[in-house]
Amino acid sequence: MTESNLSLGISKFKHLTEDYTLKAVPEHINTSGIRVALILCAIGITLPVLSYSSWLAMDNGLGSSSYAFVIGSWIVMIIALFSGLVGSRTRLSTYMILQFSFGTKGAKIVNLLMAIILLGWYSVTCEEFGVAIVQASKNLLDLDINVQLAIFVGSVMMTLTTLFGFQMIEKFSMFSVPILGVFLIYVAFQATGDGSVALDWSRTASSADEMSLISVTIGLFVLAAVLMPDFTRYCPNDKQSYIASIIGVGITFPLVAIVAAVPAVRVGETDIVMIMAGMGVVASAIFVLVFATWSTNITNLYSSTLTISTLMTKVSSWKITLIGSAIATTFAVAGISHLFSDFLLFIGIAITPLVGVYVVDYFFVSKQNYDLNKLKSKPSIGWPAIIAWGAGTIVGYLSENAYITILGLSAIDALLVTSTLYLFIAKLTKK
C-alpha cells in the first residue's frame, strides 16, 4: 500500500468514526425519529432487561409487574421528551450540554461516573450473553463451551461493530430490531396457547411493592433518557425528537418488558434460555440472544466512548472504544452480574437528577442559548449544579430507605429536589 493510499484509508476511517463528541452535529447530517426509536428499542431488547422483567413478574405477579413496567417507562418517557428536545435543538452531545451547567471541569466528574455506569451495563450484558450462549449450546447441541471464552468472543464482535459509530449502530438497529420484536411477540403469543390460555393479570402486589417495582423499572431504563441528547442531536426538528421518545421509550420499553414476562410466568422460569426451551424454540433463542445483546451493547459501548472521549481529548475515539471494552470485558469474565439489583437502584437515584439540572438550565436559566463560545467565560466548576445534584441524590437515597417521602419514588424525588434547588441557586447566584 502506498503512503497516499494509507493516508486516504486513515482519513476515511476517521470520517466513519466521527461522532462529533466536542462539537455540534452539522445541520446536513440528520436522521428520522423512527430510526432513533429503533436504536432505543434495541437498548430495551437486551438480556438484563429480559431476565429482570421475567424475574419481577415471577416474584410479584404479571398484573402488578406489567403495571409497574408501563408506569415506570412512561415516567422515563416524559423525562426523555425534555432531554431529547435539548439534544435536537442544540445538536450537542450530553457531555457538551452538561458543561453549560456543571462547568468544563465539573462535567468531567459527571462524565467519569457516566462512563463507569455505561461500562458496567456493557460488562453485565456481556456476562449474561456468555452464560446464555453456553446454556443454549448445551440444550440445543449438547455442546459444552467455556463461559469466559463465550464472553470474550461476544465482546470482541460487539466492539468491532461499535468502532464505526452512530451510523453503524443505526444500520444494525434497522436490521435487527424488527426481527427481534416480531420474535418476542410471537413467543409471548405462543405462551398464551394462541390466546386459549388465560393468564392472571390481577394486581396482587401491595402498593408499597408496586412503588418499588416502578422505581426499579425507572432504574432499568432511565439511562436512555439521560443520554437522549446523544441520539436526538441527529434529529432535524422537535417533531422527530418527540417521535423518538414516544415510540422508542414510551411504547417499546414497556412492551419489551411485558412480552418477556408473559412466557416466564407461563413456563415458570426466569432463565431466558430455559423459557425458550419450555416454548420449544431453543434454536431461535440463540439467534435472538446474539442479536438482542449485540444491538444493545454496541449502544452502551458507543455512549461510553463518547463520555470517555471528553476525559481523554487527545486519544482517538476508536482507541477509547478498545480501552473501554477491554476494561469492561475483564470485569464480565470475572463475574459482576450479582450486583445488578443494587446497580439499578444506584442509577435511578444518582443519574436521574442530572436531567433535572441540564433541562432546567437550558430552558429556564440559559433561555435556550447554548453557544459553545460562551463556555470559555463560564466557571470551570458549576457549583449550583454540583450542590443541587448532591442534595437530590441524598434525598433519593433517604427516600429509597423510607427515611423521607415526597412522591414515594426515590428517583423522581431526587429529580424534583435537584431541579427545584438548582433553579433557585442558579437564579440567586445570577442576580
Short mmCIF file of C-alpha atoms in Angstrom, two decimals:
data_model
loop_
_atom_site.label_atom_id
_atom_site.label_comp_id
_atom_site.label_asym_id
_atom_site.label_seq_id
_atom_site.Cartn_x
_atom_site.Cartn_y
_atom_site.Cartn_z
CA MET A 1 0.00 0.00 0.00
CA THR A 2 1.40 3.41 -0.97
CA GLU A 3 1.70 6.25 1.51
CA SER A 4 -1.07 8.19 -0.25
CA ASN A 5 -3.43 5.18 -0.14
CA LEU A 6 -2.64 4.67 3.52
CA SER A 7 -3.41 8.33 4.28
CA LEU A 8 -6.67 8.07 2.34
CA GLY A 9 -7.62 4.94 4.25
CA ILE A 10 -6.93 6.61 7.60
CA SER A 11 -8.92 9.66 6.52
CA LYS A 12 -11.93 7.50 5.56
CA PHE A 13 -11.71 5.60 8.85
CA LYS A 14 -11.71 8.85 10.85
CA HIS A 15 -14.72 10.04 8.85
CA LEU A 16 -16.63 6.82 9.58
CA THR A 17 -15.86 7.03 13.30
CA GLU A 18 -16.52 10.77 13.66
CA ASP A 19 -19.22 11.22 16.28
CA TYR A 20 -18.94 14.98 16.99
CA THR A 21 -18.25 14.48 20.68
CA LEU A 22 -16.97 18.01 21.30
CA LYS A 23 -18.88 19.97 18.66
CA ALA A 24 -22.38 20.30 17.26
CA VAL A 25 -23.58 17.83 14.66
CA PRO A 26 -23.61 19.64 11.27
CA GLU A 27 -27.04 20.67 10.03
CA HIS A 28 -26.81 18.48 6.93
CA ILE A 29 -26.35 15.27 8.96
CA ASN A 30 -29.79 14.13 10.09
CA THR A 31 -31.84 11.06 10.79
CA SER A 32 -35.52 10.43 11.49
CA GLY A 33 -37.20 9.96 14.84
CA ILE A 34 -38.23 6.45 13.80
CA ARG A 35 -34.60 5.46 13.25
CA VAL A 36 -33.63 6.85 16.66
CA ALA A 37 -36.60 5.00 18.16
CA LEU A 38 -35.29 1.75 16.69
CA ILE A 39 -31.93 2.35 18.34
CA LEU A 40 -33.71 2.95 21.65
CA CYS A 41 -35.76 -0.18 21.10
CA ALA A 42 -32.52 -2.09 20.62
CA ILE A 43 -31.42 -0.77 24.03
CA GLY A 44 -34.59 -2.25 25.56
CA ILE A 45 -34.24 -5.68 23.95
CA THR A 46 -31.29 -6.88 25.97
CA LEU A 47 -30.60 -9.85 28.21
CA PRO A 48 -30.54 -7.96 31.54
CA VAL A 49 -33.92 -6.36 30.70
CA LEU A 50 -35.46 -9.64 29.53
CA SER A 51 -34.13 -11.58 32.52
CA TYR A 52 -35.00 -8.94 35.11
CA SER A 53 -38.50 -8.44 33.70
CA SER A 54 -39.06 -12.20 33.91
CA TRP A 55 -37.82 -12.32 37.48
CA LEU A 56 -40.00 -9.40 38.59
CA ALA A 57 -43.10 -10.96 37.02
CA MET A 58 -42.44 -14.33 38.64
CA ASP A 59 -41.90 -12.72 42.03
CA ASN A 60 -44.70 -10.13 42.02
CA GLY A 61 -47.29 -11.40 39.55
CA LEU A 62 -47.92 -10.49 35.93
CA GLY A 63 -50.51 -7.79 36.65
CA SER A 64 -48.53 -5.76 39.19
CA SER A 65 -45.30 -6.12 37.23
CA SER A 66 -46.90 -5.04 33.95
CA TYR A 67 -48.47 -2.05 35.69
CA ALA A 68 -45.03 -1.07 37.02
CA PHE A 69 -43.41 -1.59 33.61
CA VAL A 70 -45.90 0.79 31.98
CA ILE A 71 -45.88 3.49 34.66
CA GLY A 72 -42.11 3.39 35.10
CA SER A 73 -41.50 3.52 31.35
CA TRP A 74 -43.92 6.40 30.88
CA ILE A 75 -42.15 8.37 33.60
CA VAL A 76 -38.87 7.76 31.77
CA MET A 77 -40.59 8.78 28.50
CA ILE A 78 -41.65 12.14 29.99
CA ILE A 79 -38.05 12.73 31.08
CA ALA A 80 -36.83 11.72 27.61
CA LEU A 81 -39.22 14.16 25.91
CA PHE A 82 -37.46 17.08 27.61
CA SER A 83 -33.91 15.76 27.45
CA GLY A 84 -34.35 14.76 23.81
CA LEU A 85 -35.60 18.24 22.98
CA VAL A 86 -32.40 19.75 24.40
CA GLY A 87 -30.41 17.46 22.14
CA SER A 88 -32.34 18.17 18.93
CA ARG A 89 -32.25 21.94 19.47
CA THR A 90 -28.59 22.23 20.47
CA ARG A 91 -27.32 19.29 18.33
CA LEU A 92 -24.75 18.72 21.09
CA SER A 93 -23.75 15.55 22.92
CA THR A 94 -24.86 15.05 26.52
CA TYR A 95 -21.38 15.89 27.75
CA MET A 96 -21.23 19.25 25.97
CA ILE A 97 -24.71 20.08 27.26
CA LEU A 98 -23.63 19.27 30.82
CA GLN A 99 -20.73 21.72 30.57
CA PHE A 100 -23.10 24.70 30.50
CA SER A 101 -24.43 23.87 33.97
CA PHE A 102 -21.65 21.81 35.60
CA GLY A 103 -18.71 23.70 34.03
CA THR A 104 -15.90 22.29 31.92
CA LYS A 105 -14.23 20.56 34.88
CA GLY A 106 -17.44 19.75 36.73
CA ALA A 107 -18.81 17.96 33.68
CA LYS A 108 -15.74 15.72 33.66
CA ILE A 109 -16.69 14.49 37.14
CA VAL A 110 -20.18 13.66 35.92
CA ASN A 111 -18.82 12.03 32.79
CA LEU A 112 -16.48 9.82 34.78
CA LEU A 113 -19.48 8.48 36.70
CA MET A 114 -21.46 8.08 33.48
CA ALA A 115 -18.61 6.18 31.82
CA ILE A 116 -18.36 3.80 34.78
CA ILE A 117 -22.11 3.12 34.67
CA LEU A 118 -22.16 2.59 30.90
CA LEU A 119 -19.23 0.22 31.05
CA GLY A 120 -20.98 -1.50 33.94
CA TRP A 121 -24.02 -2.05 31.71
CA TYR A 122 -21.75 -3.32 28.95
CA SER A 123 -20.00 -5.68 31.34
CA VAL A 124 -23.20 -7.11 32.86
CA THR A 125 -24.70 -7.65 29.40
CA CYS A 126 -21.53 -9.36 28.14
CA GLU A 127 -21.56 -11.72 31.12
CA GLU A 128 -25.22 -12.65 30.69
CA PHE A 129 -24.62 -13.11 26.97
CA GLY A 130 -21.82 -15.58 27.61
CA VAL A 131 -23.84 -17.53 30.17
CA ALA A 132 -26.89 -17.67 27.89
CA ILE A 133 -24.87 -18.85 24.90
CA VAL A 134 -23.32 -21.62 26.99
CA GLN A 135 -26.75 -22.76 28.22
CA ALA A 136 -28.29 -22.58 24.74
CA SER A 137 -25.43 -24.60 23.24
CA LYS A 138 -25.83 -27.21 25.95
CA ASN A 139 -29.60 -27.50 25.43
CA LEU A 140 -29.53 -27.46 21.65
CA LEU A 141 -26.26 -29.13 20.65
CA ASP A 142 -25.22 -30.86 23.88
CA LEU A 143 -22.02 -28.87 23.48
CA ASP A 144 -20.01 -27.55 26.43
CA ILE A 145 -18.47 -24.12 25.82
CA ASN A 146 -16.25 -22.26 28.24
CA VAL A 147 -18.27 -19.33 29.58
CA GLN A 148 -15.26 -17.00 29.79
CA LEU A 149 -14.45 -17.73 26.15
CA ALA A 150 -18.06 -17.04 25.13
CA ILE A 151 -17.98 -13.71 26.98
CA PHE A 152 -14.68 -12.71 25.38
CA VAL A 153 -15.67 -13.64 21.80
CA GLY A 154 -19.03 -11.89 22.18
CA SER A 155 -17.37 -8.74 23.43
CA VAL A 156 -14.91 -8.73 20.53
CA MET A 157 -17.77 -8.88 18.00
CA MET A 158 -19.65 -6.07 19.72
CA THR A 159 -16.53 -3.91 19.93
CA LEU A 160 -15.74 -4.26 16.24
CA THR A 161 -19.26 -3.09 15.36
CA THR A 162 -19.09 -0.13 17.76
CA LEU A 163 -15.88 1.17 16.17
CA PHE A 164 -17.88 2.56 13.25
CA GLY A 165 -20.02 4.78 15.45
CA PHE A 166 -23.59 6.04 15.24
CA GLN A 167 -24.13 5.26 11.57
CA MET A 168 -23.25 1.60 12.06
CA ILE A 169 -25.45 1.38 15.16
CA GLU A 170 -28.33 2.91 13.21
CA LYS A 171 -27.95 0.43 10.34
CA PHE A 172 -27.60 -2.51 12.70
CA SER A 173 -30.72 -1.50 14.63
CA MET A 174 -32.74 -1.06 11.41
CA PHE A 175 -31.95 -4.69 10.59
CA SER A 176 -32.13 -6.41 13.97
CA VAL A 177 -34.91 -4.66 15.91
CA PRO A 178 -37.89 -5.59 13.69
CA ILE A 179 -36.80 -9.24 13.69
CA LEU A 180 -36.30 -9.29 17.45
CA GLY A 181 -39.59 -7.52 18.11
CA VAL A 182 -41.61 -9.93 15.96
CA PHE A 183 -39.93 -12.94 17.56
CA LEU A 184 -40.59 -11.80 21.14
CA ILE A 185 -44.24 -11.06 20.37
CA TYR A 186 -44.55 -14.50 18.74
CA VAL A 187 -43.10 -16.21 21.84
CA ALA A 188 -45.44 -14.25 24.13
CA PHE A 189 -48.41 -15.19 21.93
CA GLN A 190 -47.40 -18.85 21.96
CA ALA A 191 -47.17 -18.68 25.74
CA THR A 192 -50.89 -17.89 25.88
CA GLY A 193 -51.67 -21.04 23.84
CA ASP A 194 -52.60 -18.95 20.79
CA GLY A 195 -54.94 -17.00 23.02
CA SER A 196 -56.57 -20.04 24.65
CA VAL A 197 -54.67 -19.90 27.95
CA ALA A 198 -55.94 -17.36 30.46
CA LEU A 199 -53.20 -15.54 32.38
CA ASP A 200 -53.73 -13.85 35.71
CA TRP A 201 -53.40 -10.11 35.10
CA SER A 202 -54.72 -9.08 38.53
CA ARG A 203 -52.57 -6.75 40.60
CA THR A 204 -51.72 -8.85 43.61
CA ALA A 205 -48.72 -6.91 44.96
CA SER A 206 -49.12 -4.30 47.70
CA SER A 207 -48.96 -0.58 46.93
CA ALA A 208 -45.53 -0.36 48.54
CA ASP A 209 -44.23 -3.26 46.45
CA GLU A 210 -45.64 -1.70 43.28
CA MET A 211 -43.86 1.57 44.06
CA SER A 212 -40.62 -0.38 44.48
CA LEU A 213 -41.27 -2.10 41.14
CA ILE A 214 -41.77 1.27 39.46
CA SER A 215 -38.51 2.55 40.98
CA VAL A 216 -36.63 -0.48 39.67
CA THR A 217 -38.21 -0.02 36.23
CA ILE A 218 -37.07 3.60 36.19
CA GLY A 219 -33.55 2.49 37.08
CA LEU A 220 -33.72 -0.13 34.35
CA PHE A 221 -34.49 2.39 31.59
CA VAL A 222 -33.64 5.91 32.77
CA LEU A 223 -30.08 5.93 31.44
CA ALA A 224 -31.55 6.10 27.93
CA ALA A 225 -33.40 9.29 28.89
CA VAL A 226 -30.34 10.87 30.48
CA LEU A 227 -28.28 10.18 27.35
CA MET A 228 -31.11 11.06 24.96
CA PRO A 229 -29.25 14.08 23.50
CA ASP A 230 -26.55 11.73 22.17
CA PHE A 231 -29.20 10.34 19.81
CA THR A 232 -31.69 13.17 19.21
CA ARG A 233 -28.92 15.60 18.24
CA TYR A 234 -29.19 13.92 14.86
CA CYS A 235 -32.93 14.79 14.67
CA PRO A 236 -33.67 17.81 12.44
CA ASN A 237 -36.59 19.18 14.48
CA ASP A 238 -38.71 18.85 17.63
CA LYS A 239 -41.24 16.54 15.96
CA GLN A 240 -38.64 13.89 15.18
CA SER A 241 -37.32 14.12 18.73
CA TYR A 242 -40.83 13.59 20.14
CA ILE A 243 -41.34 10.58 17.87
CA ALA A 244 -38.08 9.07 19.10
CA SER A 245 -39.06 9.48 22.76
CA ILE A 246 -42.69 8.37 22.49
CA ILE A 247 -42.11 5.31 20.29
CA GLY A 248 -38.60 4.42 21.44
CA VAL A 249 -39.27 4.75 25.18
CA GLY A 250 -42.99 5.07 25.92
CA ILE A 251 -44.14 2.21 23.68
CA THR A 252 -41.27 -0.20 23.13
CA PHE A 253 -39.77 -0.27 26.65
CA PRO A 254 -42.92 -1.48 28.49
CA LEU A 255 -43.83 -3.74 25.56
CA VAL A 256 -40.45 -5.48 25.68
CA ALA A 257 -40.71 -5.97 29.45
CA ILE A 258 -44.24 -7.38 29.25
CA VAL A 259 -43.61 -9.77 26.34
CA ALA A 260 -40.59 -11.07 28.27
CA ALA A 261 -42.68 -11.54 31.42
CA VAL A 262 -45.59 -13.43 29.81
CA PRO A 263 -43.68 -16.59 28.75
CA ALA A 264 -41.73 -16.53 32.03
CA VAL A 265 -44.94 -16.71 34.05
CA ARG A 266 -46.40 -19.30 31.70
CA VAL A 267 -43.36 -21.61 31.80
CA GLY A 268 -42.47 -20.87 35.43
CA GLU A 269 -38.87 -19.95 34.65
CA THR A 270 -36.81 -16.76 34.84
CA ASP A 271 -33.81 -18.01 32.88
CA ILE A 272 -34.25 -16.81 29.29
CA VAL A 273 -32.80 -19.98 27.75
CA MET A 274 -34.99 -22.25 29.87
CA ILE A 275 -38.01 -20.15 28.92
CA MET A 276 -37.18 -20.61 25.25
CA ALA A 277 -36.63 -24.33 25.85
CA GLY A 278 -40.03 -24.55 27.51
CA MET A 279 -41.57 -22.88 24.48
CA GLY A 280 -39.73 -25.25 22.12
CA VAL A 281 -37.77 -22.51 20.34
CA VAL A 282 -34.20 -23.05 21.58
CA ALA A 283 -32.69 -22.78 18.10
CA SER A 284 -34.35 -19.42 17.51
CA ALA A 285 -33.28 -18.39 21.01
CA ILE A 286 -29.61 -18.46 20.04
CA PHE A 287 -30.32 -16.09 17.16
CA VAL A 288 -32.31 -13.76 19.42
CA LEU A 289 -29.70 -13.84 22.18
CA VAL A 290 -26.91 -12.90 19.80
CA PHE A 291 -28.71 -10.03 18.09
CA ALA A 292 -30.53 -8.71 21.17
CA THR A 293 -27.32 -8.45 23.15
CA TRP A 294 -25.24 -7.26 20.23
CA SER A 295 -27.60 -4.43 19.22
CA THR A 296 -27.87 -3.14 22.79
CA ASN A 297 -24.30 -3.48 23.91
CA ILE A 298 -22.83 -1.63 20.93
CA THR A 299 -25.00 1.31 22.04
CA ASN A 300 -23.66 1.01 25.61
CA LEU A 301 -20.07 0.97 24.36
CA TYR A 302 -20.75 3.78 21.89
CA SER A 303 -22.13 6.05 24.63
CA SER A 304 -19.28 5.20 26.98
CA THR A 305 -16.82 6.10 24.22
CA LEU A 306 -18.49 9.49 23.87
CA THR A 307 -18.18 10.16 27.59
CA ILE A 308 -14.61 8.92 27.96
CA SER A 309 -13.59 10.95 24.89
CA THR A 310 -14.27 14.07 26.92
CA LEU A 311 -11.77 12.94 29.55
CA MET A 312 -9.13 11.81 27.04
CA THR A 313 -9.39 14.51 24.39
CA LYS A 314 -6.08 13.67 22.71
CA VAL A 315 -6.91 9.98 22.21
CA SER A 316 -8.83 8.82 19.12
CA SER A 317 -12.37 7.57 19.77
CA TRP A 318 -11.65 4.14 18.31
CA LYS A 319 -8.76 3.67 20.74
CA ILE A 320 -11.04 4.66 23.62
CA THR A 321 -13.59 2.10 22.43
CA LEU A 322 -10.93 -0.61 22.61
CA ILE A 323 -9.72 0.51 26.05
CA GLY A 324 -13.25 0.69 27.48
CA SER A 325 -14.15 -2.69 26.02
CA ALA A 326 -11.02 -4.30 27.47
CA ILE A 327 -11.79 -3.00 30.98
CA ALA A 328 -15.47 -3.99 30.87
CA THR A 329 -14.73 -7.41 29.38
CA THR A 330 -12.28 -8.12 32.19
CA PHE A 331 -14.99 -7.49 34.80
CA ALA A 332 -17.50 -9.53 32.78
CA VAL A 333 -15.16 -12.51 32.69
CA ALA A 334 -14.61 -12.12 36.44
CA GLY A 335 -18.41 -12.04 37.01
CA ILE A 336 -20.24 -8.93 38.28
CA SER A 337 -23.90 -9.61 37.41
CA HIS A 338 -24.76 -10.46 41.05
CA LEU A 339 -24.52 -6.72 41.77
CA PHE A 340 -27.17 -5.85 39.16
CA SER A 341 -30.09 -5.04 41.53
CA ASP A 342 -28.06 -2.57 43.58
CA PHE A 343 -26.66 -1.20 40.33
CA LEU A 344 -30.17 -0.35 39.05
CA LEU A 345 -31.17 1.42 42.26
CA PHE A 346 -27.94 3.44 42.17
CA ILE A 347 -28.61 4.52 38.58
CA GLY A 348 -32.11 5.65 39.44
CA ILE A 349 -31.02 7.69 42.45
CA ALA A 350 -27.73 9.21 41.21
CA ILE A 351 -28.22 9.58 37.45
CA THR A 352 -31.85 10.66 37.06
CA PRO A 353 -31.26 14.07 38.75
CA LEU A 354 -28.74 15.01 36.06
CA VAL A 355 -31.62 15.50 33.62
CA GLY A 356 -33.19 17.93 36.05
CA VAL A 357 -30.05 20.07 36.06
CA TYR A 358 -29.44 20.38 32.33
CA VAL A 359 -33.13 20.65 31.33
CA VAL A 360 -33.75 23.42 33.86
CA ASP A 361 -30.53 25.15 32.87
CA TYR A 362 -31.31 25.05 29.16
CA PHE A 363 -34.95 26.22 29.32
CA PHE A 364 -35.05 28.48 32.38
CA VAL A 365 -31.51 29.66 33.19
CA SER A 366 -29.77 29.93 29.80
CA LYS A 367 -33.02 30.64 27.90
CA GLN A 368 -32.21 28.06 25.19
CA ASN A 369 -28.97 29.81 24.26
CA TYR A 370 -26.17 27.26 24.26
CA ASP A 371 -23.37 28.97 22.34
CA LEU A 372 -20.14 26.98 22.64
CA ASN A 373 -18.13 30.19 22.60
CA LYS A 374 -19.73 31.16 25.93
CA LEU A 375 -18.20 28.16 27.70
CA LYS A 376 -14.87 29.99 27.91
CA SER A 377 -16.40 32.66 30.13
CA LYS A 378 -18.20 30.26 32.46
CA PRO A 379 -16.74 28.95 35.75
CA SER A 380 -14.83 25.69 35.34
CA ILE A 381 -16.95 24.14 38.10
CA GLY A 382 -20.67 24.91 38.26
CA TRP A 383 -21.22 24.78 41.98
CA PRO A 384 -25.01 25.36 41.81
CA ALA A 385 -25.30 22.20 39.69
CA ILE A 386 -22.93 20.20 41.89
CA ILE A 387 -24.74 21.23 45.09
CA ALA A 388 -28.22 20.58 43.66
CA TRP A 389 -27.19 17.21 42.24
CA GLY A 390 -25.58 16.15 45.53
CA ALA A 391 -28.61 17.22 47.56
CA GLY A 392 -31.01 15.48 45.20
CA THR A 393 -29.00 12.25 45.32
CA ILE A 394 -29.02 12.31 49.13
CA VAL A 395 -32.78 12.85 49.15
CA GLY A 396 -33.18 9.97 46.70
CA TYR A 397 -31.16 7.70 48.97
CA LEU A 398 -33.20 8.71 52.03
CA SER A 399 -36.42 8.19 50.06
CA GLU A 400 -35.32 4.73 48.90
CA ASN A 401 -34.68 3.74 52.52
CA ALA A 402 -38.00 5.24 53.71
CA TYR A 403 -36.45 7.95 55.87
CA ILE A 404 -38.36 10.65 53.97
CA THR A 405 -41.07 10.56 51.30
CA ILE A 406 -42.13 13.07 48.67
CA LEU A 407 -43.81 11.05 45.92
CA GLY A 408 -42.63 7.64 47.08
CA LEU A 409 -40.35 7.07 44.07
CA SER A 410 -36.73 7.62 45.04
CA ALA A 411 -35.51 8.53 41.54
CA ILE A 412 -38.32 11.05 40.99
CA ASP A 413 -37.90 12.50 44.49
CA ALA A 414 -34.23 13.05 43.66
CA LEU A 415 -35.15 14.62 40.33
CA LEU A 416 -37.68 17.05 41.82
CA VAL A 417 -35.36 18.21 44.60
CA THR A 418 -32.43 18.64 42.22
CA SER A 419 -34.45 20.59 39.62
CA THR A 420 -36.04 22.93 42.16
CA LEU A 421 -32.85 23.55 44.12
CA TYR A 422 -30.77 24.14 41.00
CA LEU A 423 -33.22 26.70 39.62
CA PHE A 424 -33.26 28.53 42.96
CA ILE A 425 -29.46 28.60 43.40
CA ALA A 426 -28.76 29.42 39.74
CA LYS A 427 -31.18 32.35 39.75
CA LEU A 428 -29.82 33.56 43.11
CA THR A 429 -26.17 33.45 42.03
CA LYS A 430 -27.02 35.02 38.67
CA LYS A 431 -28.50 38.04 40.44
#
